[in-house]
Each structure stands twice: as structure tokens, then as C-alpha cells.
Amino acid sequence: MSHPPDHGVSRRSFLKGSAVAGIATTGITAATKAAAGPPVPESFGPGEHEITLSVNGAKKRVKVETRTTLLDALRDRMDMTGAKKICDRGACGGCTVLVDGMPTNSCLTLAMDAVGTELRTIEGLSNGDNAHPLVKNFVTCDALQCGFCTPGMVMSSLACLEKRGKPTPEQMRQDLSGNLCRCGTYGRVMEAIDKTANGGGK
Amino acid sequence: MATPNTPNPNTPRAVEITVGYKALSPNQKDRLEKIEVNPAEGDAPPWDALTEYQTVGTDVDRTDGMQKATGRAKYAYDISFPDLQQAMILRAPIARGILKSLYLDEARAMPGISAVVALKKDGSKIRLVGDAVAAVSGKTLDMVRDAIEKIRADYEAEQHNVDYLMDEEAPMLDANGQLDEEWDEDSKVDKALADATHTHTGTYRTEVQTHSSLETHGNTCRWDGNNLEVWASTQATFGVQGELARGLGAHNVKVESVDVHAEFVGGGFGSKFSAGIEGLACALLAHAAKLPVKLMLDRHEEHTAAGNRPSALMQVRGGIDKNGKITAWDWRSFGGCGYNGRGGAVRYPNYYMGDAATRRKHKDIACDTDPARSMRAPGYPQGWFGAEMFLDELAAKASMDPLAFRLKNDSEAMRLDQWQFAADKFGWDKARAKKNDANARYVTGVGCASARWGQLGRHGGRRQSYGVTCRIHPDGMVEARNGSQDIGTGLKTVLQILTAEELGIPASRVRGVTGHTSDPLGPASGGSTTTPSIAPAVRHAAFLAKNKLIALVAAHLGVPEGDVTCANDKVGTKNAKLDFTEACKLVGQTPIEVHGERYPNYRDKPFHPGVCGAQFAEVRVDTWTGEVQVTRMFGIQDCGLVIAKKLAESQVIGAMIQGVSYAVHEQRIMDQRSGRMLNGDFLRYKITGSKDLPDIECHMHSVANGHNNTGAAGLGEPPSTATAAAIGNAVFHAIGAPVRHIPITPEKVLAAIASK
Ligand code: FES
Ligand code: FES
């Protein structure tokens, strides 16, 4: 089957990346290769391939297409609906997860690119009634209204705390600047970060 | 809090209560008065200004906060089933014309596709870029997108116009953007203007703002035979229920029942009253596919085809006498609407005008864009921007301080207290007196504006009153349920707090449940009516449940019911008390279940017919670049009884942030040639983010209005009326020239500075 050229390009540029090694070890079957001529990179697709993602410390196998974003993989294929698709363009931060500790827009990340990384999602911050102090402080500071931006806000706040320890208000504004909230919770999110940095919510 | 447990049939129904509020600060007076009210028979006795609360008005946490902060909350967008189908809508690329023909077969044959439905017939009108034409469901969104590309739709385009000011009905503007047309004669207004000591004229404009709820419109639908279950992102569960039943009927789909769930909703702000074409499409696809289907709009669709606050063009001329009293007020306004030419009406703060000669005219103008939908105080932020800025310009002509000018003209006594209180907190006198250095690059300024809304709640829909179910379970847990939705405003927490207060138990023992149409009827979340409408029914339900529990305890203790009270987590008499949880064991296996009724508001005159507020803003303007940063705001807001203090503050602060966004950032940009919205995404449609955030403080002003047993009034909308106006005035103060057109962008600021 032939593909529109843009798909082929994105598959190859994906394969050029550092994720190749990770993918190879997780057992994706490579599609046909050219027999002669200059070496042609492996290509996958169409259709689904099984990959292994490390999410909140657990290895999970999931079938994705090459074009499946990490966000869609988490939400639609792994039943982790905490992260939200709000803009699908990297403009709102609602889909923020931590990839090797870095806050990342999962709507702009291909699931296959996340192979071999350590992913942390909002689901990893609580276990039944037991929750990370930051999560508790979001509640006690009322840093949420409709709550739709909240999972992304919590993950960006967590990254801010882990990176800076005791962030200043300016640093918080900076680290939250990729997250939009229509209900207007920014100030109280900053309070929740501050409270956590000072040992609250334990 | 002690209220009698059972109404005594021998006492007259009229009750004397104390209404009003205690002094806001030591240098103000209590405003308390006694009024007589006539509650319905069997209703819970009214709370009033002297009631001492345990839980109401305290900092209870949002009851569903943990679900939201952990990501466990399931929004319509998060609902999933093993065989769930994803869906999308094909939208028209032309702003006006006819759909000539639609070919769906090729899409139907694409891999993974479960259903394709036409949403328009051949020959139907196309009214905007983004008009819904057909919908497709399939296994993944990517597959659906592939199939949508295979649909062939042919259109016949007609001449369109997406700028209301280009319409022939629109008034002419001069080179400075000022309305340039003669005023009709009006002997009273003309005379008042002629007699005035100072007069002034100004034209003010606002731009289209999209609601930009972060959860887009959409639903997940599942059929079981002829019964439809819908998880909706809506602010009107019951509205969606009725609308879908009717809509499906019109498509010859047999429906026996529609159940709607909206346990969590990612914002609405007035855009989500209707199931919309996306709701109907989702139900039709699920019906055709015989599988559950989810259809959520994407961000571009949300910006372009899910409603907006229309733009406004307003011109005011007015005059004052030598004492600074307004004597003439002549207002004409135009609403820049979508294709249906509706929803552009603007209001202005009429409590400043006293006996002035006034006139008010308005006209809505249509163009080929997405129709207006109500948005957080429809018509108010526009009109308040125009009117409150005009007041500052008029005050400047008379060399009066804008606050002093307002104190002289504002006829609402409650707001006079608020003005003074808020001005002190904000530090108005000092900030207003501060002079900017003539050569400074950065200049600061302060401004203020009033807030007003008129909502004390409704008792029911056309056919049925609102209600609440209260259950006391044998394990000591209490449930309060209503079928309306909590769109982030805190209705669940309101149910929880009021029930806890009435039963004298900690809030943690009560669960507030909302968002299922199987529960009692409640209102749409519009007009700031949800809490004021539901609160009295919550209380009534808890009151009835309490009386049942008291009867059991009285029998158990062998004492008269009249001696038993529920307070401090105990039920009993002075001498013999049971812990509340012990008392609940007397309930037996089946919980106590009662239905609380929403009686109409008392017919007696309340303390105040609406709610008042006042806001102050400080801005810093970069005179080199024209950039405006809102640095500080203070708001005071009354909402009748403050039930959940922390949540109420969040809502006021949130409204102010949206106001900042409206004043300096947001603007829909249309392309006249193609008829499209050019900035239909969050990259190019800017809303306020963390870096734009001012320091915001707010003060909740709890007022006993005495209009029903609880006295809650509307809150979501009132604070959003004032903000843009206060910011506009602060910019005027900072640069010494008014920018009469929001958003106040750098080029407008630079032009205003240059025009000085
Ligand atoms: S959904 Fe990923 S940034 Fe908006
Ligand atoms: S809480 Fe509603 S969008 Fe942030």
C-alpha cells in the first residue's frame, strides 16, 4: 500500500531520532526494506505496532500507529484520561506529562518517541486517598474551578517544584506560562506551589 | 444555629427577620433592618442576618476538588467504552451559499468507519464558515479524519460579509473611530444637554470574544434499544434531555428515554445551553453505528462555531450640572451579531442616572458569522465599558475625581459602602494622586467601575418546581442530590455545605451529587441562577430529613419531638444526646429519603433586588511599546449569602481574570475575503496567562437579602461586568488619553498617546 508523502516523511524523520534504539528493543516489526542501493532506514506502518511505555514506573504494552500521539495513546489506548486534549497544538499545556522529568506537551509527542523514556502522568500522583502534597494543596488552596486544566497545571507545577525547590513568584509564572486556565486559577495555583515548597499538605 | 423543627400551625405565617449586613469596616455603620416575610407553609424557616452559622461562609474545600486534582474526574470527554467510536464533523468552507450536493459513500467504505450521517440536505443554506454538513464516526480519530477527506460536498457560494460595520444598516464612523451621525431630536434630552454645565460625547467599541471553555462542546452517546444515555459537556442537563428527544424525533428516530449525565463539566460561560448540532450528530451516529460514540469539537471548531460574545459599538452623550450630578444621558448602541442578527443587546449601569433625562436606543446588525450566545453577563461588560469610561471622561471635564463623581451619582446605598471600603483597601486616594513623570517610559494609572446583577433565583421551570433529594443513610452519611450541573461554580459544594449546616454536622459527612437527569429538576447554569435557585430546596430537603431523624430520636429517648435538636454533630435534648452517627442507626436499613421543594421567593420586598460590587484596577503602560500590564486589582462583590467562601472568591477572581483578558487580549479576527476566522486557536487567540496575571484581591460581601429561606443570590456573572471598564479607566488615567476600543492593544495605546 502506498502512503501520502507527508506520512512517509514523518515516519522517517521519526526513525532518525534517538528513539530508534528504544524501539528496536521493544520488538516492533519493521516493514519491508529496499534490497539494494544506499541504506534505507527501517520504516513502520501502516497499521498498528505494539510498543512498551514506562508510565509511572510500570511497563505497559500498547498498540499504536506511527502517527498516534502520546496523548492519544494514554487517553484512548491506556485508559489514562487525566491529561486533556484542549488545543492539540502545544498552546495550552492541558496535556502536560513529564518525560524524563521534563514537562512535555503530549499532544506534540509521538507515542513511539516516548519509548525508552520514563513517563510520569497525573495518575501517578495519587493512590486512592493518598495523594502527593501538591495535589492536596491544589484542593485546599482551591486552585481549580471546572478542573479541566488542572491535571496539566499540577504536572507543570510539579516540574517547577522539582526543578527549583522553592520557586519565586516570577519563576512560577514562567513555569506555568504554557498552561492556560479559562476559569482563572493561576494565582491560587501559585499559592499551592508555594505551600508545597514550604512543606504544606504532607 | 437554632431554628424551630416543625412549623407550628397556630402561629401566623408571617415572620419578622433581620436583613442587610454588618458594617464592612469600623468606620462604617451596620445596615440592618427588620422586614416581615411570608414563607410557604412547611418551608424551612428563613435564615437571616443574625443567624450564626457553623459551616456556611467558612473555608470548606471544594467537595470534588480531589477528583479534579488527581485527574480521576470523568468529563464527557473522558467517558470511554471498549467499543467506543470517535467522531468528527465536516464543516462548510464558505460563509454563505448553498450546499448543492453531498456524496458520502466513499467515506462509508473507508477502513474503521462505523457511521456517516448527513447533517444538511442538498439545497440547504450555508450560513457561516464552519456550518456543520456531515458527521463521521469510526475506530480512531485518525481514521475518521481520513474518511472525512473522502466526503465530496459541492457548494454554490454567495457574496458574504463578516464585518458588521460593513453592513448597510451600520452607522458611519469618522477617521478617529467616532460615530459620525446626527442624533434624532428629543426635546427632553436636548434641553437637558443645553442646560448642562459640562457635556461630553464619546464612541466606545468592544470586539467579539469567544467563550473558550477548555473542554470543548461535545458528548458521548450510547443507545440501549430506544433509550439514549448521554454524557454531555453542558450547562443544562435537562435542556439537553428535552432538546435531543425532540431533535431525534424530527429525524424519525424512536426515543423512549434520554438520560443525561454531566458530573464534571470543563467550563461553559454561557456557551453550553444547547445540545447543539454536535449533540444531535453524536446521537444519530451512535444510533446508526449501534455503538457508543464520542463527538467532541476540536479547538478550531470551538472558536469558530460554538458561540461568542458579540461586539458592540456604543455612543454616549451626556451632561452634568454644576454639582456634578448627571442631568442628561443619551445612549445609542449597535450589536455586531452573527447570521441570525440576535443577541447583541447591551445594558448600561442605570443607577447613576437618577432623574436625568435619558434615552436609549439599540440595534442589532447581522453578518455571516457564528451567532452570538450568552456569555457571562451577556451585554453587560460591553455596556459597562462604554458607560463607565464615559463617566470618567465626563468627570475629567468637570475636574472631578472619578470616585467622588461616582459617590455623588450612584443611587445604590449598598454600593456606596462598597466604594468606600474597596477604595481604602486598594489605596485609591494615594494611587490616584500619584503623578507620572512627563518623560517616563513606564507610567501607571488607576481606575474603577461598578458591578451589578439582578438575580435572586427562580423556583422552577414552566411546568415543574426545582427540587432536591436528601437521604440520611444508616451509616451516618448524608446525600443531597439535584440534577443540574456543576460547571466549576461549586454547586456540589453548595449542596454539601447547606445540608451540613441544617443538620448540624461536619461537611465531610455530606455528599453533594449533581449532573444526572434522574435526580430532581434544576435550572440551566445561566444568569447566575443555579445556586440561588437550588439553595432553598437544599435547605428544605435537609430540614425535612432532619425532622424525620428527630422523630426517630424522640421516640427512642421517649421525649417530645419539640425538645430534640440537631447541632454540633449530636441529636437529642439538653440532657440526653446521641452522636449523629448513632442516631442514624435508628433509621434502619432503608435510608430516610425526602424531597425538598423550591418554593417561590417571598413576595415581600427583599433588602436589595440584586447584587452589587465595585472594582479597582491599576495598570502600568509602556509608552514606548504601547503595552499594557494590569498590575493590581481589588474587587468587592455581594452575592446574597456567601455559602462557600473559598469557592466564591475563586469565582470572583476568575471573572476578573477573564475581564483582564477581555480588556487587553481577546479579539476574534475575521478575514473578509474568505469569511474565515484567522485566529481560531490558542496560539493566535490570546487569553490571559500566568505572566499577565495581576495581583488580585477580592472581598466577599455577605448580605442577608431575605428573599427566601437561604438568601443566596447570583455570583458567576456580576463581577465580570466591571473589570474591563475599570482597566480602561486606569489606562486613561495612566496616559491621559482614553482608549475607547477594547482590546487595548499596543497600537491603540500608541495612537492615543500620539493624539494628545
Ligand atoms: S493539548 Fe497539548 S498543549 Fe494543548
Ligand atoms: S479550572 Fe477551569 S480551566 Fe482551569
XYZ file of C-alpha atoms in Angstrom, chain B residues 390-730:
341
model
C -17.746 57.798 29.599
C -18.259 58.654 33.281
C -14.514 59.094 33.777
C -14.251 61.320 30.749
C -17.188 63.378 31.943
C -15.694 63.635 35.438
C -12.421 64.773 33.875
C -14.236 67.598 32.082
C -15.517 68.794 35.436
C -12.099 68.167 37.040
C -13.683 65.725 39.461
C -12.128 62.617 40.947
C -13.839 59.631 39.270
C -14.605 58.003 42.609
C -16.052 61.194 44.085
C -18.096 61.539 40.901
C -19.485 58.041 41.360
C -20.223 58.573 45.028
C -22.250 61.596 44.023
C -24.257 59.798 41.347
C -24.557 56.148 42.428
C -28.076 55.625 43.772
C -27.456 52.203 45.327
C -26.741 52.642 49.030
C -25.045 49.274 49.370
C -22.520 50.128 46.694
C -21.714 53.432 48.365
C -20.414 51.412 51.321
C -18.574 49.126 48.927
C -16.931 52.003 47.054
C -15.536 53.417 50.254
C -14.429 50.109 51.680
C -12.757 48.998 48.441
C -11.139 52.388 47.832
C -9.472 52.195 51.248
C -8.292 48.639 50.688
C -6.974 49.498 47.256
C -5.351 52.735 48.373
C -7.239 54.810 45.830
C -6.531 58.308 47.087
C -2.798 57.843 47.131
C -2.628 55.932 43.845
C -4.867 58.415 42.074
C -2.860 61.385 43.300
C 0.425 59.933 42.102
C 1.808 61.886 39.153
C 3.714 60.246 36.346
C 6.985 61.814 35.335
C 6.413 63.509 31.978
C 9.395 61.768 30.387
C 8.994 58.372 31.994
C 8.876 55.354 29.762
C 6.576 53.467 32.158
C 3.510 55.210 33.511
C 0.914 53.905 35.933
C -2.729 54.688 36.431
C -5.743 53.544 38.402
C -9.416 53.286 37.567
C -12.633 51.908 38.961
C -16.003 50.626 37.823
C -19.160 49.237 39.349
C -20.696 45.761 39.138
C -24.355 44.858 39.158
C -26.573 41.875 38.504
C -30.182 41.178 39.299
C -30.587 37.536 40.076
C -32.224 36.126 43.215
C -33.077 32.704 41.806
C -36.138 31.069 40.326
C -38.395 28.404 41.766
C -38.830 26.250 38.725
C -39.299 25.657 35.076
C -42.516 26.224 33.203
C -44.183 23.059 34.368
C -42.351 21.914 37.469
C -40.597 23.326 40.521
C -36.967 22.611 41.217
C -36.211 20.130 43.953
C -33.546 18.335 45.922
C -33.413 14.803 47.292
C -31.878 14.390 50.714
C -31.026 10.962 52.090
C -29.781 10.090 55.541
C -28.102 6.711 55.445
C -27.918 4.368 58.421
C -24.123 4.633 58.417
C -24.334 8.357 59.090
C -23.587 9.517 55.547
C -25.924 12.096 54.088
C -26.559 12.686 50.416
C -28.014 15.766 48.740
C -28.859 15.441 45.064
C -30.012 17.679 42.258
C -29.961 17.042 38.518
C -28.369 20.348 37.491
C -24.711 20.528 36.593
C -21.712 21.923 38.434
C -19.691 23.602 35.694
C -16.973 24.668 38.094
C -19.090 27.066 40.071
C -19.309 24.768 43.083
C -22.908 23.545 43.140
C -21.889 20.196 44.663
C -20.152 22.022 47.480
C -23.203 24.243 47.973
C -25.384 21.136 48.373
C -22.880 19.761 50.851
C -22.480 22.884 52.986
C -26.159 23.800 53.254
C -27.127 20.251 54.178
C -24.388 20.066 56.795
C -25.478 23.387 58.264
C -29.115 22.408 58.550
C -28.276 19.051 60.135
C -25.562 20.472 62.389
C -22.936 18.022 61.133
C -19.487 18.447 59.601
C -19.443 18.971 55.846
C -17.256 15.902 55.411
C -20.252 13.734 56.231
C -22.341 15.042 53.325
C -22.025 14.169 49.665
C -23.378 16.614 47.139
C -24.295 14.946 43.871
C -25.171 16.814 40.672
C -25.447 16.274 36.957
C -27.862 13.375 36.436
C -31.290 13.966 34.956
C -32.603 11.051 37.017
C -32.378 13.424 40.016
C -34.795 16.276 40.722
C -35.180 19.123 38.257
C -32.794 22.041 38.431
C -32.079 25.060 36.281
C -29.622 25.590 33.471
C -26.489 27.311 34.730
C -27.332 30.640 33.212
C -27.969 34.110 34.526
C -26.172 33.135 37.726
C -29.292 31.302 38.811
C -28.066 27.861 39.776
C -27.090 28.418 43.385
C -29.823 30.945 44.213
C -32.408 28.642 42.656
C -31.259 25.415 44.244
C -30.096 26.566 47.690
C -33.578 26.975 49.237
C -34.552 23.485 48.056
C -31.372 22.024 49.560
C -32.289 23.576 52.856
C -35.872 22.437 52.650
C -34.808 18.868 51.899
C -32.347 18.832 54.785
C -34.957 20.383 57.047
C -37.483 17.644 56.234
C -34.875 14.909 56.653
C -33.828 16.397 59.955
C -37.413 16.352 61.217
C -37.684 12.671 60.343
C -34.484 11.882 62.176
C -35.644 13.929 65.158
C -38.894 11.957 65.291
C -36.918 8.713 65.476
C -34.625 10.036 68.181
C -37.516 11.487 70.191
C -39.289 8.130 70.129
C -36.071 6.401 71.072
C -35.429 8.727 74.009
C -39.082 8.967 74.958
C -39.169 12.759 74.787
C -41.354 15.180 72.802
C -40.072 15.966 69.311
C -40.094 19.655 70.076
C -37.329 19.164 72.644
C -34.940 17.478 70.237
C -32.379 19.438 68.218
C -29.657 18.582 65.715
C -26.478 20.514 66.496
C -22.749 20.005 66.905
C -22.927 16.546 65.389
C -25.392 15.404 68.058
C -29.113 14.759 68.102
C -31.127 14.932 71.314
C -32.239 17.107 74.205
C -30.156 19.122 76.616
C -29.806 16.126 78.880
C -29.845 13.131 76.570
C -27.914 13.252 73.286
C -26.862 10.735 70.665
C -23.923 11.194 68.324
C -25.293 11.928 64.857
C -23.949 8.615 63.525
C -25.543 6.750 66.455
C -28.843 8.477 65.743
C -28.604 7.431 62.109
C -28.559 3.778 63.141
C -32.184 4.265 64.227
C -33.005 4.809 60.568
C -32.930 1.049 59.942
C -31.993 -0.440 56.618
C -33.691 1.944 54.247
C -32.331 5.458 54.342
C -34.512 8.413 55.184
C -35.363 9.955 51.833
C -37.185 13.224 51.359
C -37.874 15.617 48.533
C -37.158 19.255 49.208
C -39.154 21.768 47.270
C -38.078 25.089 45.802
C -40.848 27.451 46.819
C -41.161 30.761 45.021
C -39.198 33.643 46.518
C -41.132 35.542 49.174
C -43.464 38.056 47.680
C -42.261 40.572 50.232
C -39.784 43.225 49.198
C -36.225 41.992 49.825
C -33.392 44.092 51.238
C -31.953 44.533 47.763
C -33.324 43.330 44.412
C -29.960 42.161 43.036
C -26.281 42.147 43.827
C -23.696 44.929 43.862
C -19.965 45.151 43.548
C -17.116 47.527 42.829
C -13.684 47.028 41.327
C -10.434 48.939 41.192
C -7.564 48.359 38.795
C -4.014 49.581 38.422
C -2.114 49.387 35.151
C 1.407 50.019 34.011
C 1.788 51.244 30.437
C 4.984 51.115 28.446
C 4.770 54.353 26.481
C 7.436 53.188 24.048
C 5.780 49.953 23.013
C 2.180 50.676 23.993
C 1.976 47.517 26.052
C -0.459 47.464 28.971
C 0.150 45.302 32.021
C -2.627 45.140 34.608
C -0.660 45.085 37.839
C -3.181 45.099 40.650
C -6.918 44.708 41.199
C -9.262 44.821 44.133
C -12.880 43.719 43.939
C -15.712 43.635 46.418
C -18.730 41.573 45.493
C -22.017 40.779 47.161
C -23.855 37.571 46.276
C -26.510 37.475 48.975
C -25.495 34.786 51.441
C -21.897 33.650 50.912
C -22.124 29.867 51.217
C -18.706 28.504 50.232
C -16.262 31.328 50.846
C -13.171 29.959 49.113
C -15.155 28.914 46.044
C -16.963 32.229 45.872
C -13.651 34.070 45.919
C -12.315 31.811 43.176
C -15.260 32.726 41.038
C -14.846 36.448 41.544
C -11.104 36.293 40.905
C -11.765 34.167 37.824
C -14.263 36.679 36.478
C -11.719 39.453 36.976
C -9.047 37.492 35.103
C -11.481 36.950 32.242
C -12.100 40.692 32.377
C -8.371 41.385 32.056
C -8.371 39.088 29.061
C -11.339 40.918 27.541
C -9.816 44.328 28.152
C -6.331 43.799 26.804
C -6.054 40.492 24.935
C -9.009 38.891 23.267
C -10.222 39.583 19.789
C -11.648 37.425 17.064
C -10.087 38.324 13.746
C -12.128 37.605 10.625
C -10.884 37.583 7.069
C -13.346 39.436 4.894
C -12.154 37.774 1.704
C -12.547 34.141 2.757
C -15.023 34.697 5.570
C -12.908 32.664 7.978
C -11.736 33.313 11.487
C -7.993 33.804 11.204
C -7.080 33.157 14.812
C -9.228 30.187 15.744
C -6.755 28.555 18.096
C -4.950 29.338 21.337
C -1.736 30.225 19.568
C -3.243 33.265 17.905
C -6.328 33.901 20.017
C -4.656 35.137 23.157
C -6.260 34.667 26.555
C -4.751 35.801 29.834
C -1.980 33.542 31.057
C 0.147 33.345 34.174
C 2.511 36.075 33.038
C -0.323 38.551 32.520
C -1.783 37.921 35.935
C -2.243 40.955 38.181
C -2.175 40.729 41.957
C -5.847 40.231 42.637
C -7.614 40.514 45.933
C -11.301 40.179 46.499
C -13.664 40.628 49.379
C -16.873 38.664 49.579
C -19.665 40.788 50.962
C -22.301 38.556 52.531
C -25.714 40.209 52.532
C -28.948 38.889 54.037
C -31.492 39.771 51.394
C -34.410 37.946 52.969
C -35.875 36.701 49.693
C -36.200 33.030 50.679
C -35.151 30.595 53.399
C -31.466 30.851 52.429
C -30.996 34.161 50.667
C -28.335 33.194 48.147
C -28.066 35.388 45.048
C -26.191 35.123 41.752
C -22.403 35.276 41.631
C -20.870 33.994 38.397
C -21.763 36.967 36.269
C -21.834 40.114 38.429
C -18.068 40.510 38.885
C -17.458 40.186 35.148
C -19.432 43.352 34.440
C -16.870 45.758 35.909
C -13.364 44.617 35.072
C -12.764 45.798 31.513
C -14.248 49.177 32.382
C -12.012 49.608 35.427
C -8.962 48.731 33.332
C -9.995 51.099 30.544
C -10.255 53.899 33.078
C -6.879 53.032 34.569
